[in-house]
Coordinates of C-alpha atoms and ligand atoms in Angstrom, one line a residue:
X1 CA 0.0 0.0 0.0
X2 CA 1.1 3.0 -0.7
X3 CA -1.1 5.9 -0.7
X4 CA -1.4 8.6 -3.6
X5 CA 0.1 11.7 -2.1
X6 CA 1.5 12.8 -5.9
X7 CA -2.2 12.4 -7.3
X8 CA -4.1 14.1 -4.3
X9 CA -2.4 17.7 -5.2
X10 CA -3.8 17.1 -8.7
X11 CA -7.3 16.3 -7.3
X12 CA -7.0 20.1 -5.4
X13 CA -7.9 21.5 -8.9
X14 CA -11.0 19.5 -9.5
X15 CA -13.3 21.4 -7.8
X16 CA -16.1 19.4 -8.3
X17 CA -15.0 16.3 -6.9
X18 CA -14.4 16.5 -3.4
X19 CA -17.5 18.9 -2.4
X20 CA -19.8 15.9 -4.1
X21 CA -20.5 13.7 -1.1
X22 CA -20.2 10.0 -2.0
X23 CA -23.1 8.1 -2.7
X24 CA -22.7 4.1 -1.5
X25 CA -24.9 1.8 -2.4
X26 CA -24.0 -1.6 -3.0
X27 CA -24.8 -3.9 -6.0
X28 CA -23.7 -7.2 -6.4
X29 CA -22.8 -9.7 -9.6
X30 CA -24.6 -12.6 -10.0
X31 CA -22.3 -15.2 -10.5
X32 CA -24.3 -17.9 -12.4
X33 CA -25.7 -20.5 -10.0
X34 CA -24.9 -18.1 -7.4
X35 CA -27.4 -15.5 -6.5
X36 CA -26.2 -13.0 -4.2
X37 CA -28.3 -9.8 -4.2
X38 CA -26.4 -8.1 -2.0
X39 CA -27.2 -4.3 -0.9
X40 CA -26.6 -2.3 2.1
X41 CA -29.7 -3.7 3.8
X42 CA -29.9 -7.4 3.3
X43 CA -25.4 -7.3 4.4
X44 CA -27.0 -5.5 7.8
X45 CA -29.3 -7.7 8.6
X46 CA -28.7 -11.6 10.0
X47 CA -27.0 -14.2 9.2
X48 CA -27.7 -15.9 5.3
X49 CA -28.7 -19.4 5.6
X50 CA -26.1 -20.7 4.0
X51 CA -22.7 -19.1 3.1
X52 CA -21.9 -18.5 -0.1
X53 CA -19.1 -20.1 -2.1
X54 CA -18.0 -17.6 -3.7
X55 CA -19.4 -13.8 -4.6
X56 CA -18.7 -10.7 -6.8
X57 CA -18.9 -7.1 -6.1
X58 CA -18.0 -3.9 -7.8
X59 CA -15.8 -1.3 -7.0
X60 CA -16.2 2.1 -6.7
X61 CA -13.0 4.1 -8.2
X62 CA -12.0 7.7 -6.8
X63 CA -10.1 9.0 -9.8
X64 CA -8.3 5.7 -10.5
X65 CA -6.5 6.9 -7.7
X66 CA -8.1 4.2 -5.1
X67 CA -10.5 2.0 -5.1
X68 CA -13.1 1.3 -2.8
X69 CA -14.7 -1.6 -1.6
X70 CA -17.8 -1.7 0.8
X71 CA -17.0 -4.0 4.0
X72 CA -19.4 -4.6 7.0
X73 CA -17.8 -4.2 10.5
X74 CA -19.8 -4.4 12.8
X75 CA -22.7 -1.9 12.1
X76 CA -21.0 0.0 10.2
X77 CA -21.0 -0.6 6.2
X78 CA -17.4 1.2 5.5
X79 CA -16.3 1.5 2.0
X80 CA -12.3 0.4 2.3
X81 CA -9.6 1.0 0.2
X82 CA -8.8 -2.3 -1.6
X83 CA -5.3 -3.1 -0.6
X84 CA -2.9 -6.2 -1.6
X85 CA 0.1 -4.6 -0.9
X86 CA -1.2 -5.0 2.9
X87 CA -2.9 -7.9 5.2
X88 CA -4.8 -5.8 7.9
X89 CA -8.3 -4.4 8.3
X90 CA -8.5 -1.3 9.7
X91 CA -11.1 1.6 10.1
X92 CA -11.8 4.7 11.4
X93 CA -13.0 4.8 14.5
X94 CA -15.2 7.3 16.6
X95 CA -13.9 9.2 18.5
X96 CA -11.3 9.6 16.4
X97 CA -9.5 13.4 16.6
X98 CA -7.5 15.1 13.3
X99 CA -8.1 12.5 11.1
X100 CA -11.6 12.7 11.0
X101 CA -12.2 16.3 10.1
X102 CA -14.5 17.2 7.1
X103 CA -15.2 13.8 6.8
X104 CA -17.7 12.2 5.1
X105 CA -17.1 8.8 5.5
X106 CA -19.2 6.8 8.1
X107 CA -17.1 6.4 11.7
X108 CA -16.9 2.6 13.3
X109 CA -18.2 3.8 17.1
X110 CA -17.0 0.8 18.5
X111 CA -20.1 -0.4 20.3
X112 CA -19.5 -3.9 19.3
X113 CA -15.8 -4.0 19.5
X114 CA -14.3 -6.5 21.5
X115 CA -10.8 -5.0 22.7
X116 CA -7.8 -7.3 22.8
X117 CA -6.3 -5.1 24.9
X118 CA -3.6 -4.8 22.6
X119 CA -3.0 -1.4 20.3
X120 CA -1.2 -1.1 16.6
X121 CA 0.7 1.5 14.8
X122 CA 0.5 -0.2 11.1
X123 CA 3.0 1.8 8.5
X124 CA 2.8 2.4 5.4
X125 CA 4.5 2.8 1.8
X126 CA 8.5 3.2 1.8
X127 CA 11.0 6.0 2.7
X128 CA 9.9 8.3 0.7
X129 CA 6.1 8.0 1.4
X130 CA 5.5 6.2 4.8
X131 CA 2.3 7.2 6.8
X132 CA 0.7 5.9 9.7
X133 CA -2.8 4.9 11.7
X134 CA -2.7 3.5 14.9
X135 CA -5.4 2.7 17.4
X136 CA -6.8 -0.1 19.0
X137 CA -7.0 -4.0 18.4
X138 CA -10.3 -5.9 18.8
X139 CA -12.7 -8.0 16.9
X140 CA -16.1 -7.7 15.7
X141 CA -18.3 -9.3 12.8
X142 CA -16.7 -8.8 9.8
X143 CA -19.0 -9.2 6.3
X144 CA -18.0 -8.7 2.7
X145 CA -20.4 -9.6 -0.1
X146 CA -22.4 -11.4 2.1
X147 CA -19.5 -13.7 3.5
X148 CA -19.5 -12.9 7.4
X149 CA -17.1 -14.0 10.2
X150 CA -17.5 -13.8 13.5
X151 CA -14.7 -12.7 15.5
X152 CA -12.4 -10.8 13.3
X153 CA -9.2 -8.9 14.3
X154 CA -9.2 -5.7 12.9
X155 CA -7.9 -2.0 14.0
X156 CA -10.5 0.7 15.0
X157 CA -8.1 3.9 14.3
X158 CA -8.2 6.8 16.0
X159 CA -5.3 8.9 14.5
X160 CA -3.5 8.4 11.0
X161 CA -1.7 10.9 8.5
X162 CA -3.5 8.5 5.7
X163 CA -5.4 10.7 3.3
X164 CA -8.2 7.9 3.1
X165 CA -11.0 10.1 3.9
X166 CA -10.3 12.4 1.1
X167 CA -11.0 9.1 -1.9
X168 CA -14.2 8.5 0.7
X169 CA -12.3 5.6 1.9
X170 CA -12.8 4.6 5.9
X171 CA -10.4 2.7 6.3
X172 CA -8.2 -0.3 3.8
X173 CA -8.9 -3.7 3.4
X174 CA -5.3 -5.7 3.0
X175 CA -5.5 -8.6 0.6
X176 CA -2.4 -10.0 2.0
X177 CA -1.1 -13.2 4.0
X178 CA -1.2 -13.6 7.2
X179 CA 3.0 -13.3 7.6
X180 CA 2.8 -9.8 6.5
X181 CA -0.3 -8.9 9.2
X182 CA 0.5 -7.1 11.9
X183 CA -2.2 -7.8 13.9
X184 CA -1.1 -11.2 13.6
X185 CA 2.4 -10.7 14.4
X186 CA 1.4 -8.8 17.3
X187 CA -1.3 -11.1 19.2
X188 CA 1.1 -13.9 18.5
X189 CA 3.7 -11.8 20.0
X190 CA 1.1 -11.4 23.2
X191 CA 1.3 -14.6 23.6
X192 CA 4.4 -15.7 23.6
X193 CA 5.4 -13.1 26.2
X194 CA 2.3 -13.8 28.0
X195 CA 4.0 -17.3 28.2
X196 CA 7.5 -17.1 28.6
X197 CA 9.5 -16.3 31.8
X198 CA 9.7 -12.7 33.1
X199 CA 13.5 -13.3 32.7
X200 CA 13.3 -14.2 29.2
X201 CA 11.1 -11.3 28.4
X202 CA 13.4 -9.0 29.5
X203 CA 16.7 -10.5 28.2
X204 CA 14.6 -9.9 24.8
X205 CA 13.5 -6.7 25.6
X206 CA 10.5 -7.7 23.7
X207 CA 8.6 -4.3 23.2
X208 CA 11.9 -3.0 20.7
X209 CA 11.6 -6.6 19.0
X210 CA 8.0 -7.0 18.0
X211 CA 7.3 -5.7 14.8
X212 CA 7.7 -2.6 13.1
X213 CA 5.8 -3.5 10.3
X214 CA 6.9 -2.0 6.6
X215 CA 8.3 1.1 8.2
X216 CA 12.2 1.9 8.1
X217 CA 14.6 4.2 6.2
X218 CA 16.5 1.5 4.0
X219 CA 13.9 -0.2 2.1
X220 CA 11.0 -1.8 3.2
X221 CA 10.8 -4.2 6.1
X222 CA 9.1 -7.0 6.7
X223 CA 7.6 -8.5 10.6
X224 CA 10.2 -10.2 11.5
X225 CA 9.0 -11.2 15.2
X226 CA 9.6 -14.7 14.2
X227 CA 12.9 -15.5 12.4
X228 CA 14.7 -12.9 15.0
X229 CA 13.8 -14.7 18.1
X230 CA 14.7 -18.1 19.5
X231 CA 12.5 -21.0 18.1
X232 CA 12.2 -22.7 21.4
X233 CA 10.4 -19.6 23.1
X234 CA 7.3 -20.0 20.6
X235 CA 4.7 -22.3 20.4
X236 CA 4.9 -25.0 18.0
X237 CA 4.6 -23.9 14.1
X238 CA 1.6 -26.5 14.0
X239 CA 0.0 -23.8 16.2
X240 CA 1.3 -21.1 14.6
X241 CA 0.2 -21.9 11.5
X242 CA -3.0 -23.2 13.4
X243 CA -3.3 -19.3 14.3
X244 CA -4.2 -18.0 10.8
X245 CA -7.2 -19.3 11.2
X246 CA -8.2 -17.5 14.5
X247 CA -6.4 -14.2 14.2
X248 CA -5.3 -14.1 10.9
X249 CA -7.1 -11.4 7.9
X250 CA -10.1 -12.0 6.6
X251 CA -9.5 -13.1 3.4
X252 CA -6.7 -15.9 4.7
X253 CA -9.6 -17.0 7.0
X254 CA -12.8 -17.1 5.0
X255 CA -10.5 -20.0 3.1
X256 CA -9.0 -21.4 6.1
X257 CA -13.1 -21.9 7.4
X258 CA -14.1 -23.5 4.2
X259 CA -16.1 -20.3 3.3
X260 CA -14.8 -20.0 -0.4
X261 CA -14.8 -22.3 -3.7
X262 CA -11.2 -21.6 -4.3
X263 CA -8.9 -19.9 -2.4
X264 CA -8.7 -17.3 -5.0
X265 CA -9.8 -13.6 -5.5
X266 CA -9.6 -11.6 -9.3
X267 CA -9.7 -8.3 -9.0
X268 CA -10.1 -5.9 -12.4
X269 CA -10.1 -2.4 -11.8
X270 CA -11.7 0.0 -14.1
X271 CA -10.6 3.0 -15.7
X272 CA -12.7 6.4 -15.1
X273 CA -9.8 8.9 -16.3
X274 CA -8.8 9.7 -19.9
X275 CA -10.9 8.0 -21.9
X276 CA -13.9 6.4 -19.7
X277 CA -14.0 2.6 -19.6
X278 CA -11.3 -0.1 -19.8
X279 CA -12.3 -3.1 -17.3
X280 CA -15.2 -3.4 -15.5
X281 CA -14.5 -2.9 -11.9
X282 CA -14.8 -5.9 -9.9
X283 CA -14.1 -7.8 -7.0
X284 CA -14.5 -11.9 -7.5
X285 CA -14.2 -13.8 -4.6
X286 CA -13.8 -18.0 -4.4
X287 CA -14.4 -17.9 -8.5
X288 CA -12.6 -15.9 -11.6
X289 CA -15.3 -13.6 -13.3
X290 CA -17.7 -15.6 -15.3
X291 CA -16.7 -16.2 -18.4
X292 CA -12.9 -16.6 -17.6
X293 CA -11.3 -19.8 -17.8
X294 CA -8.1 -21.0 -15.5
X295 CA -6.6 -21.8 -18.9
X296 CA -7.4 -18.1 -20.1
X297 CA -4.6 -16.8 -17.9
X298 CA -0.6 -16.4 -17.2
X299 CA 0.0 -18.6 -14.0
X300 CA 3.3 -17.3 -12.4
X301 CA 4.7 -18.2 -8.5
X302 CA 4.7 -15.8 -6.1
X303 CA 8.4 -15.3 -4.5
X304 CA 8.9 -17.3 -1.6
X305 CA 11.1 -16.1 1.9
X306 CA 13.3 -18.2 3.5
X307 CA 14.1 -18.0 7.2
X308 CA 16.8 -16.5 6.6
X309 CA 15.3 -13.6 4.3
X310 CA 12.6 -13.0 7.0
X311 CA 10.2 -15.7 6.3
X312 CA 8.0 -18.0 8.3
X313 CA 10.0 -21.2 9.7
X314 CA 8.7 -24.1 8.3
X315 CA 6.8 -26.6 10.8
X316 CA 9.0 -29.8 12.1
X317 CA 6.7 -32.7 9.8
X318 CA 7.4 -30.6 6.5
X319 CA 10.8 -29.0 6.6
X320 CA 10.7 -27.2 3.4
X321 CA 7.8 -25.4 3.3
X322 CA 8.5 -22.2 1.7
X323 CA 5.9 -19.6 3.0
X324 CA 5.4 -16.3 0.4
X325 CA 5.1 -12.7 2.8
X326 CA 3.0 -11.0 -0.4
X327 CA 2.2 -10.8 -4.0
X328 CA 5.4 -10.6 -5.1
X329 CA 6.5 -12.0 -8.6
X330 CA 9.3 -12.4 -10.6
X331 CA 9.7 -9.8 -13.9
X332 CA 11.7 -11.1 -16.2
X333 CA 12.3 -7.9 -18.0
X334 CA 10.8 -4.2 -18.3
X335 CA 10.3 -2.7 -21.9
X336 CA 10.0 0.9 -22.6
X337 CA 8.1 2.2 -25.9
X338 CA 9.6 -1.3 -27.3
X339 CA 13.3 -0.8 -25.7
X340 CA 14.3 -3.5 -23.1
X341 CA 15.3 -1.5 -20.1
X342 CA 18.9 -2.2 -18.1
X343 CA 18.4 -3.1 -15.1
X344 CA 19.1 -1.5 -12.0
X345 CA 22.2 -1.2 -10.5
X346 CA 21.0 0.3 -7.3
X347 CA 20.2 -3.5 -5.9
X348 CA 22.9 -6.4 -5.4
X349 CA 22.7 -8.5 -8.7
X350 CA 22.3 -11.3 -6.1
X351 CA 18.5 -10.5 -5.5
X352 CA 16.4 -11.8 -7.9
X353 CA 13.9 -8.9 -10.2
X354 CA 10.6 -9.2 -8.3
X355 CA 7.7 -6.9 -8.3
X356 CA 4.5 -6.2 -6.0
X357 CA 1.3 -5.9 -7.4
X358 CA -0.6 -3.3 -5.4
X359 CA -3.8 -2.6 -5.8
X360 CA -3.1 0.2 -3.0
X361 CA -0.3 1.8 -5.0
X362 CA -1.8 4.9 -7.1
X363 CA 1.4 4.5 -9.0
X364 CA 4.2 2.3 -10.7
X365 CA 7.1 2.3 -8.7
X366 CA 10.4 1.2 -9.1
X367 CA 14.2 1.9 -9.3
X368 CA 15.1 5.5 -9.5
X369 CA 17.9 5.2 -12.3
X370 CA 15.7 2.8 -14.6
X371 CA 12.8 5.2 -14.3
X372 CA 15.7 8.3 -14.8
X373 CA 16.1 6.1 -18.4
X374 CA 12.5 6.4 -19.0
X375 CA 12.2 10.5 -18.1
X376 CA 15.2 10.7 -20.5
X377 CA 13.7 8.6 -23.5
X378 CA 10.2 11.1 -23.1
X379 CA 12.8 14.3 -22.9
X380 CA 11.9 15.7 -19.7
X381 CA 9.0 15.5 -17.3
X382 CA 5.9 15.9 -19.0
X383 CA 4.6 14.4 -22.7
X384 CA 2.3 15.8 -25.0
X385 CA -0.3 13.6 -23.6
X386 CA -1.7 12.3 -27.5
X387 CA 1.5 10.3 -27.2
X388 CA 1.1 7.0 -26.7
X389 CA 3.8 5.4 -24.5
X390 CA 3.8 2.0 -23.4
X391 CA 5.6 0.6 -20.2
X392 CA 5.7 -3.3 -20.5
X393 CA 6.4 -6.1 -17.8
X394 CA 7.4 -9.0 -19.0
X395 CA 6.0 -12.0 -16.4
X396 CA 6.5 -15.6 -17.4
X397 CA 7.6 -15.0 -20.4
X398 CA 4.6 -13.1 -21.6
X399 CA 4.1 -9.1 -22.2
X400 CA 2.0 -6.9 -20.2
X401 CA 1.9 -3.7 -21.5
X402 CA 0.6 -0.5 -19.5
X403 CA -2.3 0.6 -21.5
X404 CA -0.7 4.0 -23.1
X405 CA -4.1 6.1 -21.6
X406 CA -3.2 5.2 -18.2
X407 CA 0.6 5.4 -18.7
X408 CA 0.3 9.2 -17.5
X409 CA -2.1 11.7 -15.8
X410 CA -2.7 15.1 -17.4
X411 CA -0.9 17.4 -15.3
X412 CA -3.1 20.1 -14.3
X413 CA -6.9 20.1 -14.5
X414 CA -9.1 22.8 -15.4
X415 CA -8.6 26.5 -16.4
X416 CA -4.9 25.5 -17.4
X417 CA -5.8 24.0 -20.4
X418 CA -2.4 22.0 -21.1
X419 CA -2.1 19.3 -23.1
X420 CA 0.7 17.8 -21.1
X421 CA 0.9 14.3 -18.9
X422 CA 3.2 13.1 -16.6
X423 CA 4.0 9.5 -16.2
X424 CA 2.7 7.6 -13.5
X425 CA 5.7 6.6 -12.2
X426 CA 7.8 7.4 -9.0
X427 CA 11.1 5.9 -7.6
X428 CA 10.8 3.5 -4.0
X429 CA 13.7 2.3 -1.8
X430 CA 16.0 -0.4 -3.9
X431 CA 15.5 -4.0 -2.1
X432 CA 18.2 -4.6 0.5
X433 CA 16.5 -6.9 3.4
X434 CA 13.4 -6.9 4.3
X435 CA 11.3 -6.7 1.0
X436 CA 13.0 -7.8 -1.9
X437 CA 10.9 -6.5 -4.7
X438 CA 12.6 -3.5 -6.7
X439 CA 9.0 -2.5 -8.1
X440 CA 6.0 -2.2 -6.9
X441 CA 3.2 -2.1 -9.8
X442 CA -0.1 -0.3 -8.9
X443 CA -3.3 0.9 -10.7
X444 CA -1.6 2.2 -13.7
X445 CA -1.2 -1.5 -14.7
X446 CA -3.8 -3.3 -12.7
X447 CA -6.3 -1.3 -15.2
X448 CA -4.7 -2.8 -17.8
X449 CA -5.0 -7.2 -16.7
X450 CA -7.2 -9.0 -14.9
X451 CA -5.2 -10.1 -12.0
X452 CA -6.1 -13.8 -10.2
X453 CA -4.4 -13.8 -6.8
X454 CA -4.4 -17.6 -5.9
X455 CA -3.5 -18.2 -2.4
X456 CA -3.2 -21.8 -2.7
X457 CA -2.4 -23.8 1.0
X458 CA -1.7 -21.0 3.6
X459 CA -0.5 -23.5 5.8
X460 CA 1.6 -25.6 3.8
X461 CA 2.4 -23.8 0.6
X462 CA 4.3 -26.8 -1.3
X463 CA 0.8 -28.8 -1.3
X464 CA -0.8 -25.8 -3.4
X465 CA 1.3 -23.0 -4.8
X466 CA 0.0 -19.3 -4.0
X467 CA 0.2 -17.6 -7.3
X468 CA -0.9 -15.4 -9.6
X469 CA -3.0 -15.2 -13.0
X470 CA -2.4 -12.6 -15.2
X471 CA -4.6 -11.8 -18.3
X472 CA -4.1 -8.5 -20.3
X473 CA -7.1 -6.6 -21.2
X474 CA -5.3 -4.1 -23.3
X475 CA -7.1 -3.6 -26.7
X476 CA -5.0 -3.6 -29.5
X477 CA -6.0 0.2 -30.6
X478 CA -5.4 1.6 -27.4
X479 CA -2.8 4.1 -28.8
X480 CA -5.6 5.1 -31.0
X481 CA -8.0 5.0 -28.8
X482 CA -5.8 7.9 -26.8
X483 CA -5.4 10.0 -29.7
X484 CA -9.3 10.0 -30.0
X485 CA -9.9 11.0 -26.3
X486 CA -7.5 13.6 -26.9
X487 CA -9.0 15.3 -30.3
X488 CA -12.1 14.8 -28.6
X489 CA -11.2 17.1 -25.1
X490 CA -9.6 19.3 -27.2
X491 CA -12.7 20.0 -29.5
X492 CA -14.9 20.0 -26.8
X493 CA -13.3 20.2 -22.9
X494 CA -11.0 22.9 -23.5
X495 CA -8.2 20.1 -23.3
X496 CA -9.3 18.5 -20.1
X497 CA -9.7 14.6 -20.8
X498 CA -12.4 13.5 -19.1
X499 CA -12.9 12.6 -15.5
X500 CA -15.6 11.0 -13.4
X501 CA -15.4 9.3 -9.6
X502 CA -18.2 6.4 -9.5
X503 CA -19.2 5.7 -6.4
X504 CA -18.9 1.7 -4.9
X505 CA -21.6 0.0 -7.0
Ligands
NAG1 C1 23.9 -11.0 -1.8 O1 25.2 -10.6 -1.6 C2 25.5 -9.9 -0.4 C3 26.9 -9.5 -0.5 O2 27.1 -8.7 -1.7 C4 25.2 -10.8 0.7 O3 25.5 -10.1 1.9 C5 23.8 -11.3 0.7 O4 23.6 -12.2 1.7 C6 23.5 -12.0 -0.6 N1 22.1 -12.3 -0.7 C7 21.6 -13.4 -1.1 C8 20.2 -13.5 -1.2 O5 22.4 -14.3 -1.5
NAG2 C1 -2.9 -28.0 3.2 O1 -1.9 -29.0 3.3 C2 -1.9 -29.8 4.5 C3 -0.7 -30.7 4.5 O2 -0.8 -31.6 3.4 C4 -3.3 -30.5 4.6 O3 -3.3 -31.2 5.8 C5 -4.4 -29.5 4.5 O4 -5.6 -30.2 4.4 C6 -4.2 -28.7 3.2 N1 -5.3 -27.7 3.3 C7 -6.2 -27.5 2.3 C8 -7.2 -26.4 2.5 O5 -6.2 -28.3 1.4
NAG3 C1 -5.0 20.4 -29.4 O1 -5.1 21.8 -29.6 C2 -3.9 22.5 -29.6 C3 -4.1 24.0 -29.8 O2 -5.4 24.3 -30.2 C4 -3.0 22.0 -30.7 O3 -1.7 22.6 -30.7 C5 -2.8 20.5 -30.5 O4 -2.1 19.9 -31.6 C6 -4.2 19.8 -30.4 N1 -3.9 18.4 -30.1 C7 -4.5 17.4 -30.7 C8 -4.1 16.0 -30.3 O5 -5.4 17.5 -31.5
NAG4 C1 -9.5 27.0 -21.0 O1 -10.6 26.5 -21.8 C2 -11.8 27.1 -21.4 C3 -12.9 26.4 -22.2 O2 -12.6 26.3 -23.5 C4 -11.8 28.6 -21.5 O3 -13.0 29.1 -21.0 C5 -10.6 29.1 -20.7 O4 -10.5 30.5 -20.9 C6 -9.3 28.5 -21.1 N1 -8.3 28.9 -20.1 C7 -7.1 29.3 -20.5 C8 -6.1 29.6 -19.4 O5 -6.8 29.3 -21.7

């Protein structure tokens, strides 16, 4: 996750955007077979008689700077930023102090929150970006497109620097494993220091060693609670693992109870900038989008940690269990308006190229002197924005370009008239430990695939590989297509290329 600082000075100039209050009403899919007419009503009240296998929503899109999905804590229905570059749930909480001003978002009061006792600072983005909500961990009934659990962990935030409220976002859903939770990390952390000596505690001064989360100056980190400490202090990784399905996120445990089909969720987000249209925005969950076949996409592994590089120790019975931390894959190689890009020298040749794809990330990210080649190929900064550019990732062996109208944003909106865009791209920490990806890949090019994230065996990842599908969705006149949405403003906006902010539907 990292959240769209770069874009929300652009939004300033839209005047009409952020005075129109959100409207939220939810509207489910029908998946065939599979009936789910979901609205804010029928989530709110009682339990469905039987769960659902697997469900689809839509998603409302601020911008295509985040996007939204409508969650059910407690009481409250919360549209949440749809997040897999994270794994916790958190909202915003009344009372809840600076954050909460001019907001128009709905406030979790916390009237059915069950307090751990325990509280969370969760961090986000890199270096350059990081922000922060902290406030208190509890559970409540969580419910997402009519799929409810009892009993789920989240945070109820009562002070953060996030800009959430501003994309009418309460709060952000993370997609993510349990390794990379750090509610997880930290009730696990309870324990164990509920349960070892007093002695031991404080020969490991436990409080400085729990967790930071993906904070830090040098790169991103991971938790690392449980390859720093001694193996004998923690329970057994049979009850570790056994954990997930108690505190982990709510994705890993709607599988883990047997609540979804597949273990699988496709997300394809739409485009509502530029040139309307692109995908249609949805969430699937336990089932690809009808009319998609398993055979239809790109299958690739995601990146697995060892120990040693900060993963999850395997359990005794099945020593080489490999556990992933997020939805990290390898790239074989990035391409530049048909020019393979070098790659970077600003990480060891020894760490393999990786990349995140975050649906939480307004941007593409990556290494500052391969995105220094691309600024120099354009000539400066800005484009003439009826250029068509096209960034391509190259994942098992296939190409994936960046559809050339959501390669770059126009860079002023109205009154100035411009016809200039600039790229979507910003530079993030090179790997160095912790996180080992040297990109991480965000709505610019989750407009342009359907992505399949596959989570495969949480517990023991060699019996099903997590992974992920990739399908491109890129037309093949989308240079054309640009050029067209261009004339078009020109001859009729004034130069502005359209815009429009859908609510969740
Ligand atoms: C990569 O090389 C560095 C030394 O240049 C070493 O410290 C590090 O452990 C190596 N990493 C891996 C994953 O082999
Ligand atoms: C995951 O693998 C373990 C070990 O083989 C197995 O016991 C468990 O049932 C598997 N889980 C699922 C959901 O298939
Ligand atoms: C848009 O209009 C400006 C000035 O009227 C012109 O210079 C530019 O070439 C036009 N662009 C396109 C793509 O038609
Ligand atoms: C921009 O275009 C609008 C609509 O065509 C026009 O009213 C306005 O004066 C223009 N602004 C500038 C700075 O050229």
């Amino acid at each position: 996750m990292l959240l769209p600082h770069f874009h929300l000075t652009l939004l300033v100039n839209l005047h009409w955007s952020l005075a129109t209050p959100l409207s939220l009403p939810a509207i489910i899919r029908r998946a065939p077979g599979f009936h789910l007419p979901l609205s804010r009503r029928e989530i709110n009240t009682g339990t469905p008689r039987r769960l659902p296998k697997q469900s689809a929503i839509g998603l409302g899109d601020y911008f295509d700077v985040t996007y939204n999905v409508l969650v059910q804590v407690g009481e409250t229905l919360a549209p949440l930023v749809l997040d897999t570059g994270s794994s916790d749930l958190w909202v915003l909480s009344g009372p809840c102090s600076t954050a909460c001003f001019s907001s128009t978002v709905p406030l979790y009061p916390l009237t059915s929150f069950q307090p751990s006792g325990l509280d969370v600072r969760l961090e986000y983005g890199d270096s350059l970006t990081g922000t922060f909500a902290q406030g208190l961990v509890g559970m409540d009934v969580v419910g997402l497109a009519g799929l409810r659990l009892q009993d789920q962990y989240l945070a109820a935030i009562s002070e953060t620097n996030t800009k959430v409220m501003q994309t009418g976002s309460a709060g952000i859903f993370g997609l993510g494993f349990p390794a990379n939770s750090i509610i997880w990390n930290k009730l696990l952390a309870s324990r164990v220091s509920r349960e070892a000596s007093h002695e031991i505690r404080n020969s490991l001064s436990f409080q400085t060693r729990v967790v930071t989360g993906l904070s830090g100056i040098h790169g991103h980190n991971i938790p690392t609670m449980l390859s720093d400490l001694d193996r004998s202090l923690f329970p057994s990784m049979d009850d570790v693992l056994a954990s997930f399905a108690s505190n982990g996120p709510l994705l890993p445990r709607l599988i883990l109870t047997g609540a979804l089909a597949l273990p699988i969720v496709a997300i394809s987000l739409q485009r509502d900038t530029v040139d309307l249209g692109g995908n249609q925005g949805m969430l699937s969950i336990g089932e690809l989008p009808a009319g998609i076949a398993t055979e239809d996409l790109t299958w690739v592994p995601l990146r697995g940690y060892t120990t040693a590089e900060g993963g999850l120790p395997a359990p005794e019975e099945s020593p080489n269990e490999i556990y992933p931390i997020t939805w990290e894959v390898a790239i074989d190689d990035v391409y530049f308006d048909g020019r393979r890009l070098s790659r970077s020298s600003l990480a060891a040749p020894n760490i393999s190229l990786t990349a995140l794809l975050d649906t939480g990330n307004a941007l593409i990210r990556g290494p500052k002197d391969v995105l220094d080649v691309i600024t120099a190929q354009l000539g400066g900064d800005t484009y003439d924005c009826a250029e068509a550019h096209t960034l391509t990732f190259q994942i098992g062996g296939r190409f994936y370009p960046v559809d050339p109208r959501d390669f770059g944003s126009q860079t002023s909106g109205f009154e100035d008239n411009t016809s200039q865009c600039t790229p979507n791209i910003a530079p993030t920490d090179p790997p160095s430990s912790g996180f080992l990806y040297s990109w991480s890949i965000g709505d610019p090019f989750l407009k342009s695939v359907l992505v399949a994230f596959y989570y495969g065996n949480l517990t023991h990842p060699s019996q099903d590989q997590p992974r992920v599908g990739l399908l491109s969705t890129v037309p093949p006149d989308a240079a054309q297509r640009l050029q067209a949405a261009v004339q078009l403003s020109n001859a009729t906006l004034g130069g502005n290329l359209p815009c429009a902010s859908p609510a969740v539907r």
